[in-house]
Amino acid sequence: MSRWLWSGCVLLGLQIAVVAQSADPAPSPQPPAQEKADPAAKPMPKQAPSPKAVPKQPKQPAPKTFLLPESKTQPAPETRNPGLTREVVISPKALPVPALRYQLANRFADRIPGNATTTYLRVFASEFWPRQYRDPKFVQKTLEWDTLPLDKFGTPEIREYVAAHRNMIKEMDIAARKERFDWELDQRLEQETFTLLLPDLQQFRELARINQYRVRLAIHDKRYDEALLGLRTGFSMGRQVGSGPTLIHGLVGIAITMVMSQNLDELLAQPDAPNLYWALAELPRPLVDPRSAFQGEFRMVDRYLGDLSLVEGKKLTAAEANQLLNQEMQRFTNNLNVINPASKSEPIMGDMSAPFAQAAYVAVALASSKQFLLEQGISTDQLKDMPASQVVMWATMLQARQIRDDMFKWVMLPYPQAILGIQQAEKKLREMSISTTNIPAVFLRLLLPSLEKVHFAFSRADRRIAQQMIVEAIRHHMTTNGGKLPQSLDEIAELPIPNDPVTGKPFRYALRGDQAILGELDAKDLAFSGVFVYVIRAKK
């Protein structure tokens, strides 16, 4: 898989996470027997129908948004999605006694020794996949189930489907309780970097869909213990998948947890459903930990930047430096072909492996390279007799690491603290990459996805959980408030109200008529596109 496709897969993962928050379908199913199992494969573009075949579309009403009135002191709204709405009708429900009666996360007593990967291998066994449900026509038919309202979900066909997968569901429940999940990809990633194939991720997306149907059917039947078990399995599976060493793992893990959050919304809307405030509070924060994915991405980038120790402070002859430069340029050209296959026929910066190209590059970059090294504290005497090609390589490799670190250091912080720094670092990289003489910037621009968007995707999942905690706090408050929605969240004194993980500030809440709006955005918040706005009404 080229880096071009790898980047496409990261974008696909971001689209999965957004779709999971908008329409909330499970990841699209693919028959395992016919799947090439590469999640990075881009969808084929759809051909536009001929003008005669295009039916006249009725005029659609403008989408409903929930924005605070603009003030004269606020900037004008940007052309962005101001928020996706999730409408829930809730009933009063007190907190459970004992408080931790229900759970959405595995506890110490639930853990099973061993590596979950071996159990998931059992789930992937073809004997567990009923053949009649792998037919592409039937798989396409199941897409209609995603749009069925909950009260119509208990059809005989769906019941038969869930029952036919009972052995898979049993194995999933066991795998989700395993004490560890080791992808055992670290060494492979070290060797293959961005060319490493990830066929198993598609299978996990299919498992998430099966588990989704299992949970929805249980909610429909009011078998809430079974629904909670399925939700616990789904949230755990999402965290397990998201613990992988690439951003693709993390984004697919987020997509799985967002499917579970959609199911959870349906459960919270049931009048007799238990109050899950403390069960939601028990879920890990962050819901899917991005550190492993970012660290794996960091290491893959590092493998492409060359060995700084070969030139840093070394005493090389001109011949040795030129030979090393030739090796590095050959490596750079080969890596560029991996990242962008089109560069073989249309090189981005020409054929940098040619001796005359290397000499020209050194001549152009020498002055700026010397200036850069002097700014780093390297003495003039140390650079005076150093071969020109060594000066350029030293500056290039060192600058590449500085750019990389300036990008990655911010993802170690929570999103609200990181967003400004990431945006500034990405802007700087874009500006630097305009110059084709700045090889590190051009190279890193090709290697790195938008870290801000990826970091944001992880925080959106936590935001959804925080909003659901507030919904449950409101349900509890309604038991002492005559079944009415609170005028403000400050009325709920008996339970802590979480802050918005995306903004780091309290959630906006406004009671308007018979509905409350939770998580609405104002003009300066519109950069956070793709987040949910909950529209809450009390059941009459």
Coordinates of C-alpha atoms in Angstrom, one line a residue:
M1 CA 0.0 0.0 0.0
S2 CA 1.5 3.3 -1.0
R3 CA 1.6 6.3 1.3
W4 CA -0.8 7.9 -1.2
L5 CA -3.3 5.1 -0.4
W6 CA -2.3 5.2 3.3
S7 CA -3.3 8.9 3.4
G8 CA -6.5 8.1 1.6
C9 CA -7.3 5.5 4.2
V10 CA -6.8 8.0 7.0
L11 CA -9.2 10.3 5.2
L12 CA -11.6 7.3 4.8
G13 CA -11.3 6.7 8.6
L14 CA -12.2 10.4 9.2
Q15 CA -15.2 10.0 6.9
I16 CA -16.2 6.9 8.9
A17 CA -16.1 8.8 12.1
V18 CA -18.1 11.7 10.7
V19 CA -20.7 9.4 9.2
A20 CA -21.0 7.5 12.4
Q21 CA -21.9 10.8 14.1
S22 CA -24.2 12.1 11.4
A23 CA -26.4 9.3 10.1
D24 CA -24.9 6.8 12.6
P25 CA -24.9 3.7 10.4
A26 CA -22.6 0.9 11.2
P27 CA -19.5 0.6 9.0
S28 CA -20.5 -0.6 5.6
P29 CA -20.6 -4.4 5.2
Q30 CA -18.4 -6.3 2.8
P31 CA -18.6 -10.0 2.2
P32 CA -15.3 -11.4 3.7
A33 CA -14.9 -14.0 0.9
Q34 CA -14.8 -11.3 -1.8
E35 CA -13.1 -8.5 0.1
K36 CA -9.6 -7.7 -0.8
A37 CA -9.2 -6.6 2.8
D38 CA -7.4 -3.4 2.3
P39 CA -9.2 -0.6 4.2
A40 CA -7.1 2.0 2.3
A41 CA -8.8 1.3 -1.0
K42 CA -10.5 4.4 -2.2
P43 CA -14.1 4.2 -3.5
M44 CA -14.5 4.4 -7.2
P45 CA -16.0 7.7 -8.3
K46 CA -19.6 7.5 -9.3
Q47 CA -20.4 8.3 -12.9
A48 CA -22.9 11.2 -13.2
P49 CA -26.1 10.1 -14.9
S50 CA -27.0 11.6 -18.3
P51 CA -29.1 14.8 -18.1
K52 CA -32.2 13.0 -19.4
A53 CA -31.9 10.4 -16.6
V54 CA -31.7 13.0 -13.8
P55 CA -35.2 13.3 -12.2
K56 CA -36.3 16.7 -11.1
Q57 CA -35.6 17.0 -7.4
P58 CA -38.0 18.8 -5.2
K59 CA -36.7 21.9 -3.4
Q60 CA -35.3 20.9 -0.1
P61 CA -35.9 23.0 3.0
A62 CA -32.8 24.6 4.5
P63 CA -31.3 22.5 7.2
K64 CA -32.2 23.3 10.8
T65 CA -29.3 24.7 12.8
F66 CA -29.0 25.6 16.4
L67 CA -26.9 28.7 16.7
L68 CA -26.9 31.4 19.3
P69 CA -28.0 34.8 17.9
E70 CA -25.0 36.6 16.5
S71 CA -23.6 39.5 18.5
K72 CA -22.0 42.5 16.9
T73 CA -18.8 41.6 18.7
Q74 CA -18.6 38.1 17.2
P75 CA -17.0 37.2 13.9
A76 CA -19.4 36.4 11.1
P77 CA -20.2 32.6 10.8
E78 CA -18.0 30.6 8.6
T79 CA -19.3 28.4 5.8
R80 CA -19.1 25.2 7.9
N81 CA -21.4 22.6 9.2
P82 CA -22.7 24.2 12.5
G83 CA -23.5 20.9 14.1
L84 CA -25.4 17.7 13.6
T85 CA -28.6 17.2 15.6
R86 CA -29.6 14.2 17.6
E87 CA -33.2 14.3 18.9
V88 CA -34.0 12.3 22.0
V89 CA -37.3 12.1 23.9
I90 CA -36.6 11.2 27.6
S91 CA -38.5 10.2 30.7
P92 CA -37.6 10.7 34.4
K93 CA -35.4 8.0 35.8
A94 CA -33.5 8.1 39.1
L95 CA -30.0 6.9 39.6
P96 CA -29.7 3.2 40.2
V97 CA -29.1 1.7 43.7
P98 CA -26.4 0.5 44.2
A99 CA -24.9 3.2 42.0
L100 CA -22.7 0.9 39.9
R101 CA -25.3 -1.7 39.2
Y102 CA -25.0 -1.2 35.5
Q103 CA -21.8 -1.1 33.5
L104 CA -20.5 -0.1 30.0
A105 CA -16.9 -0.8 30.7
N106 CA -15.1 -4.0 31.8
R107 CA -14.1 -4.2 35.4
F108 CA -11.4 -6.1 37.1
A109 CA -13.6 -9.1 37.8
D110 CA -14.6 -9.2 34.1
R111 CA -11.1 -9.6 32.7
I112 CA -10.0 -12.8 31.1
P113 CA -6.3 -13.6 30.9
G114 CA -4.8 -13.7 27.4
N115 CA -4.5 -11.8 24.2
A116 CA -7.8 -10.9 22.5
T117 CA -6.3 -11.3 19.0
T118 CA -6.4 -15.1 19.3
T119 CA -10.1 -15.0 20.1
Y120 CA -10.9 -12.6 17.3
L121 CA -9.1 -15.0 14.9
R122 CA -11.7 -17.5 15.9
V123 CA -14.4 -15.0 15.1
F124 CA -12.9 -14.5 11.7
A125 CA -13.0 -18.2 10.9
S126 CA -15.2 -18.9 7.9
E127 CA -17.2 -21.5 9.8
F128 CA -18.6 -18.7 12.0
W129 CA -19.9 -16.7 9.0
P130 CA -23.2 -18.1 7.7
R131 CA -22.9 -18.3 3.9
Q132 CA -26.3 -17.2 3.1
Y133 CA -25.6 -13.8 4.7
R134 CA -22.4 -13.3 2.8
D135 CA -24.2 -13.0 -0.5
P136 CA -23.7 -9.5 -1.9
K137 CA -27.4 -9.1 -2.6
F138 CA -28.3 -9.9 0.9
V139 CA -25.5 -7.7 2.3
Q140 CA -27.0 -4.8 0.2
K141 CA -30.4 -5.6 1.7
T142 CA -29.1 -5.2 5.2
L143 CA -28.3 -1.6 4.5
E144 CA -32.1 -1.0 4.7
W145 CA -32.1 -2.1 8.3
D146 CA -30.0 0.9 9.2
T147 CA -32.9 3.2 8.4
L148 CA -35.5 1.2 10.2
P149 CA -37.0 2.9 13.3
L150 CA -36.5 1.0 16.5
D151 CA -40.1 0.0 16.9
K152 CA -40.0 -1.7 13.5
F153 CA -36.6 -3.5 14.0
G154 CA -37.9 -6.8 15.4
T155 CA -38.7 -8.4 12.1
P156 CA -38.4 -12.2 11.7
E157 CA -35.6 -11.7 9.2
I158 CA -33.5 -9.6 11.6
R159 CA -34.1 -12.0 14.4
E160 CA -33.0 -14.9 12.2
Y161 CA -29.8 -12.9 11.2
V162 CA -28.8 -12.2 14.8
A163 CA -29.5 -15.8 15.9
A164 CA -27.4 -17.2 13.0
H165 CA -24.5 -15.1 14.3
R166 CA -24.8 -16.2 18.0
N167 CA -21.5 -18.1 18.0
M168 CA -19.7 -15.1 16.6
I169 CA -21.4 -12.9 19.2
K170 CA -20.3 -15.2 22.0
E171 CA -16.7 -15.1 20.8
M172 CA -16.8 -11.3 20.5
D173 CA -18.0 -11.0 24.1
I174 CA -15.1 -13.1 25.2
A175 CA -12.5 -11.2 23.1
A176 CA -13.8 -7.9 24.4
R177 CA -13.0 -9.0 28.0
K178 CA -9.5 -10.1 27.4
E179 CA -7.0 -8.3 29.5
R180 CA -4.8 -7.2 26.6
F181 CA -4.9 -6.7 22.9
D182 CA -1.6 -6.9 21.1
W183 CA -1.6 -6.4 17.3
E184 CA 2.0 -7.6 17.2
L185 CA 2.7 -5.2 14.4
D186 CA 5.5 -3.1 15.9
Q187 CA 8.3 -4.9 14.1
R188 CA 6.3 -5.1 10.8
L189 CA 5.6 -1.4 11.0
E190 CA 9.3 -0.7 11.7
Q191 CA 10.2 -2.6 8.5
E192 CA 7.4 -1.9 6.1
T193 CA 6.2 1.5 7.4
F194 CA 3.5 2.9 5.1
T195 CA 3.4 -0.1 2.8
L196 CA 2.1 -2.4 5.5
L197 CA -1.3 -3.9 4.6
L198 CA -4.1 -3.9 7.2
P199 CA -6.7 -6.4 5.9
D200 CA -8.1 -7.3 9.3
L201 CA -9.6 -3.9 9.9
Q202 CA -12.4 -4.5 7.4
Q203 CA -13.4 -7.5 9.4
F204 CA -13.7 -5.5 12.6
R205 CA -16.0 -3.1 10.8
E206 CA -18.2 -6.1 9.9
L207 CA -18.2 -7.3 13.5
A208 CA -19.3 -3.9 14.6
R209 CA -22.3 -4.1 12.3
I210 CA -23.3 -7.6 13.6
N211 CA -23.0 -6.3 17.2
Q212 CA -25.1 -3.3 16.4
Y213 CA -28.0 -5.4 15.2
R214 CA -27.7 -7.5 18.3
V215 CA -27.9 -4.4 20.5
R216 CA -30.8 -2.8 18.6
L217 CA -32.8 -6.0 18.7
A218 CA -32.3 -6.3 22.5
I219 CA -33.4 -2.7 23.0
H220 CA -36.5 -3.3 20.9
D221 CA -37.3 -6.4 23.0
K222 CA -36.6 -4.5 26.2
R223 CA -33.9 -7.0 27.1
Y224 CA -31.7 -4.3 28.6
D225 CA -29.2 -6.6 30.3
E226 CA -28.4 -8.1 26.8
A227 CA -28.3 -4.6 25.3
L228 CA -25.8 -3.4 27.9
L229 CA -23.6 -6.5 27.4
G230 CA -23.5 -5.8 23.6
L231 CA -22.7 -2.1 24.3
R232 CA -19.9 -3.1 26.6
T233 CA -18.5 -5.4 24.0
G234 CA -18.8 -2.8 21.3
F235 CA -17.1 0.0 23.3
S236 CA -14.3 -2.5 24.4
M237 CA -13.8 -3.6 20.8
G238 CA -13.5 0.0 19.6
R239 CA -10.8 0.7 22.2
Q240 CA -9.0 -2.5 21.3
V241 CA -9.0 -1.8 17.6
G242 CA -8.1 1.9 18.3
S243 CA -5.0 0.8 20.3
G244 CA -3.3 -0.2 17.0
P245 CA -0.1 1.5 16.0
T246 CA -1.5 3.6 13.1
L247 CA -4.0 6.4 12.7
I248 CA -6.1 4.1 10.6
H249 CA -6.5 1.8 13.6
G250 CA -7.5 4.7 15.8
L251 CA -10.1 6.1 13.4
V252 CA -11.7 2.7 12.8
G253 CA -11.8 2.2 16.6
I254 CA -13.6 5.6 16.9
A255 CA -16.1 4.6 14.2
I256 CA -17.0 1.4 16.2
T257 CA -17.5 3.3 19.4
M258 CA -19.7 5.9 17.6
V259 CA -21.9 3.1 16.4
M260 CA -22.3 2.0 20.0
S261 CA -23.1 5.6 21.0
Q262 CA -25.9 5.7 18.5
N263 CA -27.4 2.5 20.0
L264 CA -27.0 4.1 23.4
D265 CA -29.0 7.1 22.4
E266 CA -31.9 4.7 21.6
L267 CA -31.6 3.0 24.9
L268 CA -31.6 6.3 26.9
A269 CA -34.9 7.2 25.1
Q270 CA -36.7 4.1 26.5
P271 CA -39.0 5.2 29.4
D272 CA -38.2 2.1 31.5
A273 CA -34.4 2.1 30.6
P274 CA -32.1 2.3 33.6
N275 CA -30.2 5.5 34.3
L276 CA -26.6 5.1 33.0
Y277 CA -25.0 8.2 34.3
W278 CA -22.5 6.3 36.5
A279 CA -22.0 3.6 33.8
L280 CA -21.0 6.3 31.3
A281 CA -18.7 8.0 33.9
E282 CA -17.0 4.6 34.3
L283 CA -15.9 4.6 30.6
P284 CA -12.2 5.4 30.1
R285 CA -11.1 8.9 29.1
P286 CA -10.2 9.2 26.4
L287 CA -12.6 6.7 25.0
V288 CA -10.1 5.6 22.4
D289 CA -6.5 6.5 23.4
P290 CA -4.7 8.1 20.4
R291 CA -1.2 7.9 21.8
S292 CA -0.3 4.5 20.3
A293 CA -1.5 5.6 16.9
F294 CA 0.3 8.9 17.0
Q295 CA 3.5 7.2 18.3
G296 CA 3.4 4.6 15.5
E297 CA 2.9 7.4 12.9
F298 CA 5.8 9.3 14.5
R299 CA 8.1 6.3 14.1
M300 CA 7.1 5.7 10.5
V301 CA 7.8 9.3 9.6
D302 CA 11.2 9.0 11.5
R303 CA 12.2 6.0 9.3
Y304 CA 11.9 8.2 6.2
L305 CA 14.0 11.1 7.5
G306 CA 17.5 9.5 7.3
D307 CA 20.1 8.9 9.9
L308 CA 21.2 12.2 11.4
S309 CA 24.1 10.6 13.3
L310 CA 25.9 10.0 10.0
V311 CA 26.5 13.7 9.4
E312 CA 26.0 15.5 12.7
G313 CA 29.4 16.8 13.8
K314 CA 31.2 14.2 11.7
K315 CA 34.5 14.9 9.9
L316 CA 33.9 13.7 6.4
T317 CA 35.9 14.2 3.3
A318 CA 34.2 15.8 0.3
A319 CA 34.1 12.4 -1.5
E320 CA 32.6 10.7 1.6
A321 CA 30.0 13.5 1.9
N322 CA 29.1 13.4 -1.8
Q323 CA 28.7 9.6 -1.7
L324 CA 26.5 9.8 1.4
L325 CA 24.4 12.6 -0.3
N326 CA 24.0 10.3 -3.3
Q327 CA 22.8 7.5 -1.1
E328 CA 20.3 9.8 0.7
M329 CA 19.0 11.2 -2.5
Q330 CA 18.5 7.7 -3.9
R331 CA 16.7 6.7 -0.7
F332 CA 14.6 9.9 -0.9
T333 CA 13.6 9.3 -4.5
N334 CA 12.6 5.7 -3.8
N335 CA 10.6 6.7 -0.7
L336 CA 8.9 9.4 -2.7
N337 CA 7.9 6.8 -5.3
V338 CA 6.3 4.8 -2.5
I339 CA 4.5 7.8 -1.0
N340 CA 3.3 9.0 -4.4
P341 CA 3.5 6.5 -7.3
A342 CA 2.8 9.3 -9.8
S343 CA 6.2 10.8 -9.0
K344 CA 7.8 8.0 -11.1
S345 CA 6.4 9.5 -14.3
E346 CA 6.0 13.1 -13.0
P347 CA 8.6 13.7 -10.3
I348 CA 7.6 16.4 -7.9
M349 CA 11.1 17.8 -7.7
G350 CA 12.8 16.2 -10.7
D351 CA 15.2 13.2 -10.5
M352 CA 17.1 14.0 -7.3
S353 CA 19.2 10.9 -7.8
A354 CA 21.1 12.4 -10.7
P355 CA 24.5 13.8 -9.8
F356 CA 23.9 17.1 -11.6
A357 CA 20.6 17.5 -9.7
Q358 CA 22.4 16.9 -6.4
A359 CA 25.1 19.4 -7.2
A360 CA 22.5 22.0 -8.2
Y361 CA 20.5 21.4 -5.0
V362 CA 23.6 21.8 -2.8
A363 CA 24.5 25.0 -4.5
V364 CA 21.0 26.5 -4.0
A365 CA 20.6 25.3 -0.4
L366 CA 24.1 25.8 1.0
A367 CA 23.7 29.4 2.2
S368 CA 20.4 28.8 3.9
S369 CA 21.7 25.6 5.4
K370 CA 24.7 27.3 6.9
Q371 CA 22.5 30.1 8.3
F372 CA 20.1 27.5 9.8
L373 CA 23.0 25.6 11.5
L374 CA 24.5 28.8 12.9
E375 CA 21.1 29.6 14.4
Q376 CA 21.1 26.2 16.1
G377 CA 24.4 27.1 17.9
I378 CA 26.8 25.4 15.5
S379 CA 30.1 27.4 15.4
T380 CA 31.5 29.0 12.3
D381 CA 34.8 27.2 12.8
Q382 CA 33.0 23.8 12.8
L383 CA 31.3 24.7 9.5
K384 CA 34.3 26.4 7.8
D385 CA 36.0 23.3 6.4
M386 CA 32.9 21.1 6.3
P387 CA 32.0 19.8 2.8
A388 CA 29.1 21.6 1.3
S389 CA 27.0 18.5 0.8
Q390 CA 27.5 17.6 4.5
V391 CA 26.3 21.0 5.6
V392 CA 23.2 20.7 3.5
M393 CA 22.5 17.1 4.7
W394 CA 23.0 18.1 8.3
A395 CA 20.7 21.1 8.1
T396 CA 18.1 19.2 6.1
M397 CA 17.9 16.2 8.5
L398 CA 17.9 18.4 11.6
Q399 CA 15.2 20.7 10.2
A400 CA 13.1 17.8 9.2
R401 CA 13.1 16.6 12.8
Q402 CA 12.2 20.0 14.1
I403 CA 9.3 20.2 11.8
R404 CA 8.1 16.7 12.7
D405 CA 8.4 17.4 16.4
D406 CA 6.6 20.7 16.1
M407 CA 3.7 18.8 14.6
F408 CA 3.6 15.8 16.9
K409 CA 4.3 17.6 20.2
W410 CA 0.8 19.1 20.3
V411 CA -1.1 15.8 20.0
M412 CA 0.3 14.9 23.5
L413 CA -2.1 17.5 24.9
P414 CA -5.9 17.4 25.2
Y415 CA -7.5 18.8 22.1
P416 CA -8.6 22.1 23.5
Q417 CA -5.0 22.9 24.6
A418 CA -3.6 21.5 21.3
I419 CA -5.7 23.0 18.6
L420 CA -4.0 26.4 18.2
G421 CA -0.5 24.9 18.3
I422 CA -1.4 22.2 15.7
Q423 CA -3.0 24.7 13.4
Q424 CA 0.0 27.0 13.6
A425 CA 2.4 24.1 13.0
E426 CA 0.4 22.9 10.0
K427 CA 0.3 26.4 8.6
K428 CA 4.0 26.8 8.9
L429 CA 4.6 23.4 7.2
R430 CA 2.3 24.5 4.3
E431 CA 4.2 27.7 3.9
M432 CA 7.6 26.0 4.0
S433 CA 6.6 23.3 1.5
I434 CA 5.9 25.9 -1.2
S435 CA 9.7 26.1 -1.7
T436 CA 10.9 23.0 -3.6
T437 CA 14.3 23.6 -2.1
N438 CA 13.0 22.8 1.3
I439 CA 13.0 19.0 1.0
P440 CA 12.0 18.2 4.6
A441 CA 8.9 20.4 4.3
V442 CA 7.8 18.9 1.0
F443 CA 8.4 15.4 2.1
L444 CA 6.6 15.8 5.5
R445 CA 3.7 17.5 3.8
L446 CA 3.3 14.3 1.7
L447 CA 3.8 12.0 4.7
L448 CA 1.6 13.5 7.3
P449 CA -2.2 13.7 7.4
S450 CA -3.9 16.6 9.1
L451 CA -3.1 15.9 12.7
E452 CA -5.6 18.5 13.8
K453 CA -8.5 16.7 12.1
V454 CA -7.4 13.3 13.5
H455 CA -7.0 14.7 17.0
F456 CA -10.4 16.3 16.7
A457 CA -11.9 12.9 15.6
F458 CA -10.7 11.3 18.9
S459 CA -12.2 14.2 21.0
R460 CA -15.6 14.0 19.2
A461 CA -16.1 10.5 20.6
D462 CA -15.5 11.8 24.1
R463 CA -17.9 14.7 23.5
R464 CA -20.7 12.3 22.6
I465 CA -20.2 10.4 25.9
A466 CA -20.2 13.6 27.9
Q467 CA -23.4 14.7 26.3
Q468 CA -25.0 11.4 27.1
M469 CA -23.9 11.8 30.7
I470 CA -25.7 15.1 30.8
V471 CA -28.8 13.6 29.3
E472 CA -28.8 11.0 32.1
A473 CA -28.2 13.8 34.7
I474 CA -31.3 15.5 33.3
R475 CA -33.3 12.3 33.5
H476 CA -32.4 12.0 37.2
H477 CA -33.2 15.7 37.9
M478 CA -36.6 15.3 36.3
T479 CA -37.6 12.8 39.0
T480 CA -37.6 15.7 41.5
N481 CA -38.6 18.5 39.1
G482 CA -42.1 17.3 38.2
G483 CA -40.9 15.6 35.0
K484 CA -39.7 18.9 33.5
L485 CA -36.5 19.8 31.8
P486 CA -34.2 22.1 33.8
Q487 CA -34.0 25.8 33.0
S488 CA -30.2 25.5 33.1
L489 CA -27.6 22.9 33.9
D490 CA -26.9 24.8 37.1
E491 CA -30.1 23.5 38.5
I492 CA -28.6 20.0 38.6
A493 CA -26.8 20.3 41.8
E494 CA -26.7 16.6 42.8
L495 CA -24.5 15.5 39.9
P496 CA -21.3 16.9 38.3
I497 CA -21.9 18.1 34.7
P498 CA -18.9 17.4 32.5
N499 CA -17.3 20.0 30.3
D500 CA -17.1 19.8 26.5
P501 CA -14.0 17.8 25.7
V502 CA -13.7 19.6 22.4
T503 CA -13.8 23.2 23.7
G504 CA -12.6 22.6 27.2
K505 CA -15.5 24.8 28.4
P506 CA -19.0 24.1 29.8
F507 CA -21.5 22.8 27.3
R508 CA -24.0 25.3 26.0
Y509 CA -27.6 24.5 27.2
A510 CA -30.7 26.5 26.4
L511 CA -34.4 25.7 27.2
R512 CA -36.6 26.9 24.3
G513 CA -40.2 26.1 24.6
D514 CA -40.6 22.4 25.2
Q515 CA -37.1 21.4 24.1
A516 CA -33.6 21.8 25.4
I517 CA -30.7 22.4 23.1
L518 CA -27.4 20.8 24.4
G519 CA -24.0 21.6 22.7
E520 CA -25.1 24.4 20.4
L521 CA -22.4 26.4 18.7
D522 CA -21.8 30.1 18.2
A523 CA -19.9 31.7 15.3
K524 CA -16.5 31.4 16.8
D525 CA -17.1 27.7 17.6
L526 CA -17.9 26.8 14.0
A527 CA -14.4 25.5 13.4
F528 CA -15.6 22.4 15.4
S529 CA -17.7 21.1 12.5
G530 CA -19.1 17.6 12.7
V531 CA -20.0 17.7 16.4
F532 CA -23.4 16.8 17.7
V533 CA -26.1 19.1 19.0
Y534 CA -28.6 17.2 21.2
V535 CA -32.3 18.3 21.0
I536 CA -33.9 17.0 24.2
R537 CA -37.7 16.8 24.9
A538 CA -39.5 15.4 27.9
K539 CA -41.9 12.5 27.1
K540 CA -45.5 13.5 27.7

